[in-house]
mmCIF file of C-alpha atoms in Angstrom:
data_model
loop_
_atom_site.group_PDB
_atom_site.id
_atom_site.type_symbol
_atom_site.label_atom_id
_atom_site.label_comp_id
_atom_site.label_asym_id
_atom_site.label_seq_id
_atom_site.Cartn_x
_atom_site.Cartn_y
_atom_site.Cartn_z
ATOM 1 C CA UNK A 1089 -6.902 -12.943 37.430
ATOM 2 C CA UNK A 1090 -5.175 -11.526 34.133
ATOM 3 C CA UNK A 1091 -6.227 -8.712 32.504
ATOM 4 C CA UNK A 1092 -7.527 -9.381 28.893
ATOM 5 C CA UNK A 1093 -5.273 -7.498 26.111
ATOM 6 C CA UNK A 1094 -6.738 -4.037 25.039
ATOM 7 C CA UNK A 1095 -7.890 -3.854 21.583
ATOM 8 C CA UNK A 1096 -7.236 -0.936 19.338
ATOM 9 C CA UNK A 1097 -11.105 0.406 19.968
ATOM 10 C CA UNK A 1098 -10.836 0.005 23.550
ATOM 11 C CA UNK A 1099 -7.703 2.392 23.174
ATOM 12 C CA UNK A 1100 -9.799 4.794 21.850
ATOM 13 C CA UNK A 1101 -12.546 4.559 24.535
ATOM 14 C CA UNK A 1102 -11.938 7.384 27.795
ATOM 15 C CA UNK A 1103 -12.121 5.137 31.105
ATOM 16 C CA UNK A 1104 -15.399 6.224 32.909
ATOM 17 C CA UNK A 1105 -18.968 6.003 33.225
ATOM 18 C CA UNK A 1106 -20.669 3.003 31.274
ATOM 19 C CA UNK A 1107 -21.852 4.724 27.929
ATOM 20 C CA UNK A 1108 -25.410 4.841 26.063
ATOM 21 C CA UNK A 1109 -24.366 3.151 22.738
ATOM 22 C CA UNK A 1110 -28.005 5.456 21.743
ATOM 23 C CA UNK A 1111 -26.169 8.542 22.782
ATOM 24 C CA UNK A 1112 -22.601 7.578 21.329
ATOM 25 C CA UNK A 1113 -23.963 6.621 17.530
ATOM 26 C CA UNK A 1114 -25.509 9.920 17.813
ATOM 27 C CA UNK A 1115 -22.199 11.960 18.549
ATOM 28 C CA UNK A 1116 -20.399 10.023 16.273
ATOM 29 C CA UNK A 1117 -22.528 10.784 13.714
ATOM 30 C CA UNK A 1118 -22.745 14.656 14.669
ATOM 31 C CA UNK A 1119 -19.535 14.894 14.804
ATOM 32 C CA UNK A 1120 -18.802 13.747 10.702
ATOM 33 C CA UNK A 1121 -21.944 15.670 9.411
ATOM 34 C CA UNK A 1122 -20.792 18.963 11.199
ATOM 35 C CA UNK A 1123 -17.429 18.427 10.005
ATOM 36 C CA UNK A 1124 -18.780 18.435 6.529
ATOM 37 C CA UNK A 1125 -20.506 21.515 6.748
ATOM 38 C CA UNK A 1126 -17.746 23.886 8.873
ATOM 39 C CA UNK A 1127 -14.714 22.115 8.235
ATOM 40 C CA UNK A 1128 -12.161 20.404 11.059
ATOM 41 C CA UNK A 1129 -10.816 24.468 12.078
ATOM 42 C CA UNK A 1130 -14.428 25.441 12.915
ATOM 43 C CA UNK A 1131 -15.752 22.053 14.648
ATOM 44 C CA UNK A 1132 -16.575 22.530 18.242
ATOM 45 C CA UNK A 1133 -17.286 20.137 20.956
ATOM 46 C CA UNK A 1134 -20.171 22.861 21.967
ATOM 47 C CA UNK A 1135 -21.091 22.437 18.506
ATOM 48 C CA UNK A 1136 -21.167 18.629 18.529
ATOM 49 C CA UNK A 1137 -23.082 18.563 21.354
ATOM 50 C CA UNK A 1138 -26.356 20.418 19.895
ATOM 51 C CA UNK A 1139 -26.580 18.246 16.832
ATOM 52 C CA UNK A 1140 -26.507 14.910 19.145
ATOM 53 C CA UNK A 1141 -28.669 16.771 21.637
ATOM 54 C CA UNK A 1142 -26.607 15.724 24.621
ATOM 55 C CA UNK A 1143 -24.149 17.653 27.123
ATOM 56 C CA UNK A 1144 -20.932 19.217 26.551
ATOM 57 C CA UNK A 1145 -19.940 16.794 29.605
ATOM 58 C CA UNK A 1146 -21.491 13.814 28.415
ATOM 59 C CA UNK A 1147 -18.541 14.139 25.149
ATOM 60 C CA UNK A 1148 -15.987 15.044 27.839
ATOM 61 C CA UNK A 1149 -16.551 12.092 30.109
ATOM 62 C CA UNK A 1150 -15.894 9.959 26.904
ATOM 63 C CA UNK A 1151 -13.586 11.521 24.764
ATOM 64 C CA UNK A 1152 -11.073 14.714 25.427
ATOM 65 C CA UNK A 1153 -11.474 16.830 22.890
ATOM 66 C CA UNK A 1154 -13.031 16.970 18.739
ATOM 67 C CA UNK A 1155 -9.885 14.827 17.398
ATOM 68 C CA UNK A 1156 -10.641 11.752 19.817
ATOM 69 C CA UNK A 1157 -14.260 11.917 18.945
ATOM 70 C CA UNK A 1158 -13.568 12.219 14.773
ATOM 71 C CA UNK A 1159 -10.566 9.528 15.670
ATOM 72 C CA UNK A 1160 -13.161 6.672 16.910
ATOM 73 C CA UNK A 1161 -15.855 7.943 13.901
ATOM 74 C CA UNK A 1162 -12.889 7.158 11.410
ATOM 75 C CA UNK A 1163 -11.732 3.866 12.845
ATOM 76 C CA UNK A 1164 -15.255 2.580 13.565
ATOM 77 C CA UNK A 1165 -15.836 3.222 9.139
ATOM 78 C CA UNK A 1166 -12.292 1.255 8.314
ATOM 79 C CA UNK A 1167 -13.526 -1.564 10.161
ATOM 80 C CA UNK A 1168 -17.152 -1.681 9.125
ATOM 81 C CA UNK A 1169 -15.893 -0.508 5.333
ATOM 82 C CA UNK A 1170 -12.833 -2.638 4.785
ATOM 83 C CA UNK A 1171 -12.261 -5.671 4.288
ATOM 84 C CA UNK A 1172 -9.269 -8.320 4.581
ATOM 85 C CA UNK A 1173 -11.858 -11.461 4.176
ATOM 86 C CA UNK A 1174 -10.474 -14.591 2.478
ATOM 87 C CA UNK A 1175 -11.317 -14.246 -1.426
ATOM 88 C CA UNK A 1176 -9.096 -17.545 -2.089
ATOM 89 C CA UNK A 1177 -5.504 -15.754 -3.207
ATOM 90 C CA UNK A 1178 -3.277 -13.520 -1.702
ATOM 91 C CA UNK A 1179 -3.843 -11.572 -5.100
ATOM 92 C CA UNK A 1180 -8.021 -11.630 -4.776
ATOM 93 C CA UNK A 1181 -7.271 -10.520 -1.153
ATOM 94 C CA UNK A 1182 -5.301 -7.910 -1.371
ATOM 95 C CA UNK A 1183 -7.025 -6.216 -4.431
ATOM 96 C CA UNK A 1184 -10.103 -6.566 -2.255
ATOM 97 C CA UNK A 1185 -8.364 -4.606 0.478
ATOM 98 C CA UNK A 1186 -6.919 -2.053 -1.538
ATOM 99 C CA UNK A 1187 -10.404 -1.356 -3.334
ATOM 100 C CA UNK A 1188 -12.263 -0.513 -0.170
ATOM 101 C CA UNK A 1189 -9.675 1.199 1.656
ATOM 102 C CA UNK A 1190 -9.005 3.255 -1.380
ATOM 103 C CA UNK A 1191 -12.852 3.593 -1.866
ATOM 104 C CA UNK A 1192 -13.346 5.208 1.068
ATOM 105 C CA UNK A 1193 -10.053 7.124 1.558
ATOM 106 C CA UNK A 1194 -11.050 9.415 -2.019
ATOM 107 C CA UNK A 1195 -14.401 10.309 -0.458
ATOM 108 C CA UNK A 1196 -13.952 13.537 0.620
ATOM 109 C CA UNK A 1197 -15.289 14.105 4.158
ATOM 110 C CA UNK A 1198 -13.018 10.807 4.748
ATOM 111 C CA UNK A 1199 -9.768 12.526 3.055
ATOM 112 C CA UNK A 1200 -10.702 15.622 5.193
ATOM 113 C CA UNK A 1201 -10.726 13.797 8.562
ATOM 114 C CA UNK A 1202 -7.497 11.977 7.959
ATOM 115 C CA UNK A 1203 -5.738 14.880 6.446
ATOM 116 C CA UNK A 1204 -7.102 16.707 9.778
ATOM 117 C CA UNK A 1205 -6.136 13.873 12.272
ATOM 118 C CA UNK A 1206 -2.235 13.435 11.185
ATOM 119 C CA UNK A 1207 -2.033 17.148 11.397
ATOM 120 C CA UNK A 1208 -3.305 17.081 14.704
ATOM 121 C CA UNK A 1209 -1.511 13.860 15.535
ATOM 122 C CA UNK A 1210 2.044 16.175 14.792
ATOM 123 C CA UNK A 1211 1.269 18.691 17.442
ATOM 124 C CA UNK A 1212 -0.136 17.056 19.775
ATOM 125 C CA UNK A 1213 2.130 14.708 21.082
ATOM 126 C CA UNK A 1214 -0.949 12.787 23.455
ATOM 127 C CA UNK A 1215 -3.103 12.426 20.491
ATOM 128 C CA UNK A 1216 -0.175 11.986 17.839
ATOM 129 C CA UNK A 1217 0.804 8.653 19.937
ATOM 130 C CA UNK A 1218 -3.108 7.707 20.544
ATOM 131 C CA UNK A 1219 -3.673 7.915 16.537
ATOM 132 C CA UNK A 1220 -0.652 5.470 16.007
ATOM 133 C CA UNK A 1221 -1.693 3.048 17.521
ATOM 134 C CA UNK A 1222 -4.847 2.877 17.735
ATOM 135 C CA UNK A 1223 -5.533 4.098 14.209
ATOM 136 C CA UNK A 1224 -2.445 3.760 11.709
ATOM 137 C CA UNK A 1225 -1.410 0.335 13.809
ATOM 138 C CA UNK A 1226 -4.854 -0.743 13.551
ATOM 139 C CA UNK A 1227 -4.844 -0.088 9.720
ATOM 140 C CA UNK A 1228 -1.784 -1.863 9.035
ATOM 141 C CA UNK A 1229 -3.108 -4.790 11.514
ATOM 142 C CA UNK A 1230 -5.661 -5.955 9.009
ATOM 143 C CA UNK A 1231 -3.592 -5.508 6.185
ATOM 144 C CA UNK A 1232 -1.132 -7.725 7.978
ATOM 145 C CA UNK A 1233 -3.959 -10.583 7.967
ATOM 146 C CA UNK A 1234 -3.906 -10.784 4.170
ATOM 147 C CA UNK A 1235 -0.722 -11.186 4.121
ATOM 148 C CA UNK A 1236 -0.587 -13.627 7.412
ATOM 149 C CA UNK A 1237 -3.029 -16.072 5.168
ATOM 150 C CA UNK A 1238 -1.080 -15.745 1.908
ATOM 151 C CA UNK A 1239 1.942 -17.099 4.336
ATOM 152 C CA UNK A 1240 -0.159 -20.077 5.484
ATOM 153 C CA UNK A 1241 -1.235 -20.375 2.215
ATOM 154 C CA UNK A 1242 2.124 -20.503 0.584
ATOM 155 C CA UNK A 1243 1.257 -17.416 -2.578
ATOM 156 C CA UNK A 1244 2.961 -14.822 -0.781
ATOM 157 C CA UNK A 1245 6.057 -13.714 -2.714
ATOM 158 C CA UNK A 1246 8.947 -13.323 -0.856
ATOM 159 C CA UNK A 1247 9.909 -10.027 -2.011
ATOM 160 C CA UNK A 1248 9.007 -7.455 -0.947
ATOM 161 C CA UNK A 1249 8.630 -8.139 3.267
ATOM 162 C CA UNK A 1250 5.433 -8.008 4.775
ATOM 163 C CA UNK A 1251 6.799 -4.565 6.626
ATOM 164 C CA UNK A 1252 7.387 -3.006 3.268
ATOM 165 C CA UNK A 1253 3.967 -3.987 1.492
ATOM 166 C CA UNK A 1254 2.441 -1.951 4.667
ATOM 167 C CA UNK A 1255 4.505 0.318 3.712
ATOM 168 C CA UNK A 1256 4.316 0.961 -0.076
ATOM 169 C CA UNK A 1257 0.379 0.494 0.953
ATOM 170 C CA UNK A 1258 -0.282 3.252 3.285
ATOM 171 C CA UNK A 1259 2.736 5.153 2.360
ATOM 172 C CA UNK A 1260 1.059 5.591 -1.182
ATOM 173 C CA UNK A 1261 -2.098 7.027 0.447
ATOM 174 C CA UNK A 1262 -1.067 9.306 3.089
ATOM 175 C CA UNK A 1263 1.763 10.600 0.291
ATOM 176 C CA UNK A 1264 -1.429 11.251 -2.396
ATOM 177 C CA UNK A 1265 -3.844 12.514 0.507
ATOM 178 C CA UNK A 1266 -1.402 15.068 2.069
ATOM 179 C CA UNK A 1267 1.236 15.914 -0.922
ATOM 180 C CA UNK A 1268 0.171 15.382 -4.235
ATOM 181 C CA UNK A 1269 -3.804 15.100 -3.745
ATOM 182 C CA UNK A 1270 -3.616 12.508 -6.752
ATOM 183 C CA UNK A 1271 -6.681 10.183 -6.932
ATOM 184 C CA UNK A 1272 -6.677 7.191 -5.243
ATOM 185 C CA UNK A 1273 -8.596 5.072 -7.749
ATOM 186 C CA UNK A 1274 -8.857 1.740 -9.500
ATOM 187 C CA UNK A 1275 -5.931 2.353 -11.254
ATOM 188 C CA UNK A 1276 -3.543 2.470 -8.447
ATOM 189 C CA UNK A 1277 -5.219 -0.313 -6.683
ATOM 190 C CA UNK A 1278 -4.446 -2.302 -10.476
ATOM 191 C CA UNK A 1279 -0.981 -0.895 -10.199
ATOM 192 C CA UNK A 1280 -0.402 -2.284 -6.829
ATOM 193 C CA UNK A 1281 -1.913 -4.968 -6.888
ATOM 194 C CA UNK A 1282 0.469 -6.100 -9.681
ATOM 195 C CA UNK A 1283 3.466 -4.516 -8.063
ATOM 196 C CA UNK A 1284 3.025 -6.517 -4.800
ATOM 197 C CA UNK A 1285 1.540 -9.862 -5.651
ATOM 198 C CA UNK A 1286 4.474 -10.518 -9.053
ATOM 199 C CA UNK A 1287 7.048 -12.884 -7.643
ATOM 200 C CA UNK A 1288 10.699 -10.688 -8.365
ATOM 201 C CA UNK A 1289 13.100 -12.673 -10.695
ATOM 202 C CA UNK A 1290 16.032 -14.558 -9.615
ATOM 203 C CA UNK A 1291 19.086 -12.549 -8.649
ATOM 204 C CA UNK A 1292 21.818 -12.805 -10.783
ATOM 205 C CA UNK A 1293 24.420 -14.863 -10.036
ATOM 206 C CA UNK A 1294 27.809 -13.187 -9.768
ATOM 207 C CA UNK A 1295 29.441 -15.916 -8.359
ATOM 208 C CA UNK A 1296 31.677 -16.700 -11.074
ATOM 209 C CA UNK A 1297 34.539 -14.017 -12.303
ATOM 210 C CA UNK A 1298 33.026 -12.876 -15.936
ATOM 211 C CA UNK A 1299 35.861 -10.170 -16.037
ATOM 212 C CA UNK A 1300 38.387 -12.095 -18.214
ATOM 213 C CA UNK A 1301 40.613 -9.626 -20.077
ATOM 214 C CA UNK A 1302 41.528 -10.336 -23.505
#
């Protein structure tokens, strides 16, 4: 019998032992309030393990270490936070996705886990490739429905490509989360929203020789 595809939460899941989805909510949620209070540096598994009132081992049979944990915490709030449902237009759409994933990536025990996670993610090689594509792939996966439907739908401009929206997108957040710690806020989602959804003017045609001398 075929195996069924893997989904980017199931990536995130350690093989083992059937899990209490009692005793998992409460980790999860241990694991973002104590990060709030000590900070990524000073979060322990140990640590984690008193607030949820469970086991060191019960967190190790499940997840390897604090980033895995705060990994499935973060992707578990995109999906339950963001959406990419149809609002009728690729522009309504996309301003829709931009204003909750922007929304949650300026609160800042959100901006402190991601900032956190890709600087784990660039020295630990296990983790770095587990947060690609589970997290950043999974990100750019729901963007990528917006602009799937504005295809079917016939609005989507065809400048720029769907790979460089993604980009511009989540290049503009992880560059204002990790460099220049500017806000992103409704302005920026106004800014792109224009940007991406205005269909680019004809090119010029340079066909014919305009160089006559005189």
């Amino acid at each position: 019998m075929d195996r069924q595809p893997r989904s980017h939460q199931d990536e995130l899941v350690r093989p083992g032992r059937k899990r209490s989805e009692e005793s998992r909510a409460a980790i999860l949620a241990a694991a973002f309030e104590l990060i709030g209070e000590v900070g990524y540096a000073a979060l322990t598994i140990e640590g984690i393990a008193h607030r949820a009132r469970c086991g060191k081992q019960t967190i190790y049979r499940w997840w390897p270490s604090k980033a895995h944990v705060l990994l499935e915490a973060l992707a578990l709030k995109a999906e339950l936070n963001v959406t990419n449902a149809d609002h009728g237009s690729y522009a309504h759409d996309l301003r829709a996705f931009l204003e909750d994933t922007f929304r949650l990536g300026r609160r800042p025990l959100i901006a402190e886990i991601l900032c956190a996670l890709m600087a784990e993610a660039q020295i630990n090689t296990d983790f770095g490739q587990l947060f690609r594509t589970a997290f950043l792939q999974g990100r750019r996966d729901a963007l990528h429905v917006v602009l799937d439907r504005a295809r079917s739908r016939g609005d989507l401009p065809r400048h720029p490509t769907a790979a460089t929206v993604l980009d511009i997108v989540f290049g503009t957040l992880w560059y204002r989360l990790l460099a220049t710690r500017q806000p992103v806020d409704a302005e920026l989602v106004d800014e792109l929203t224009t940007t991406l959804t205005r269909t680019p003017p004809p090119a010029p045609d340079t066909s014919s020789d305009s160089g006559d001398q005189r």
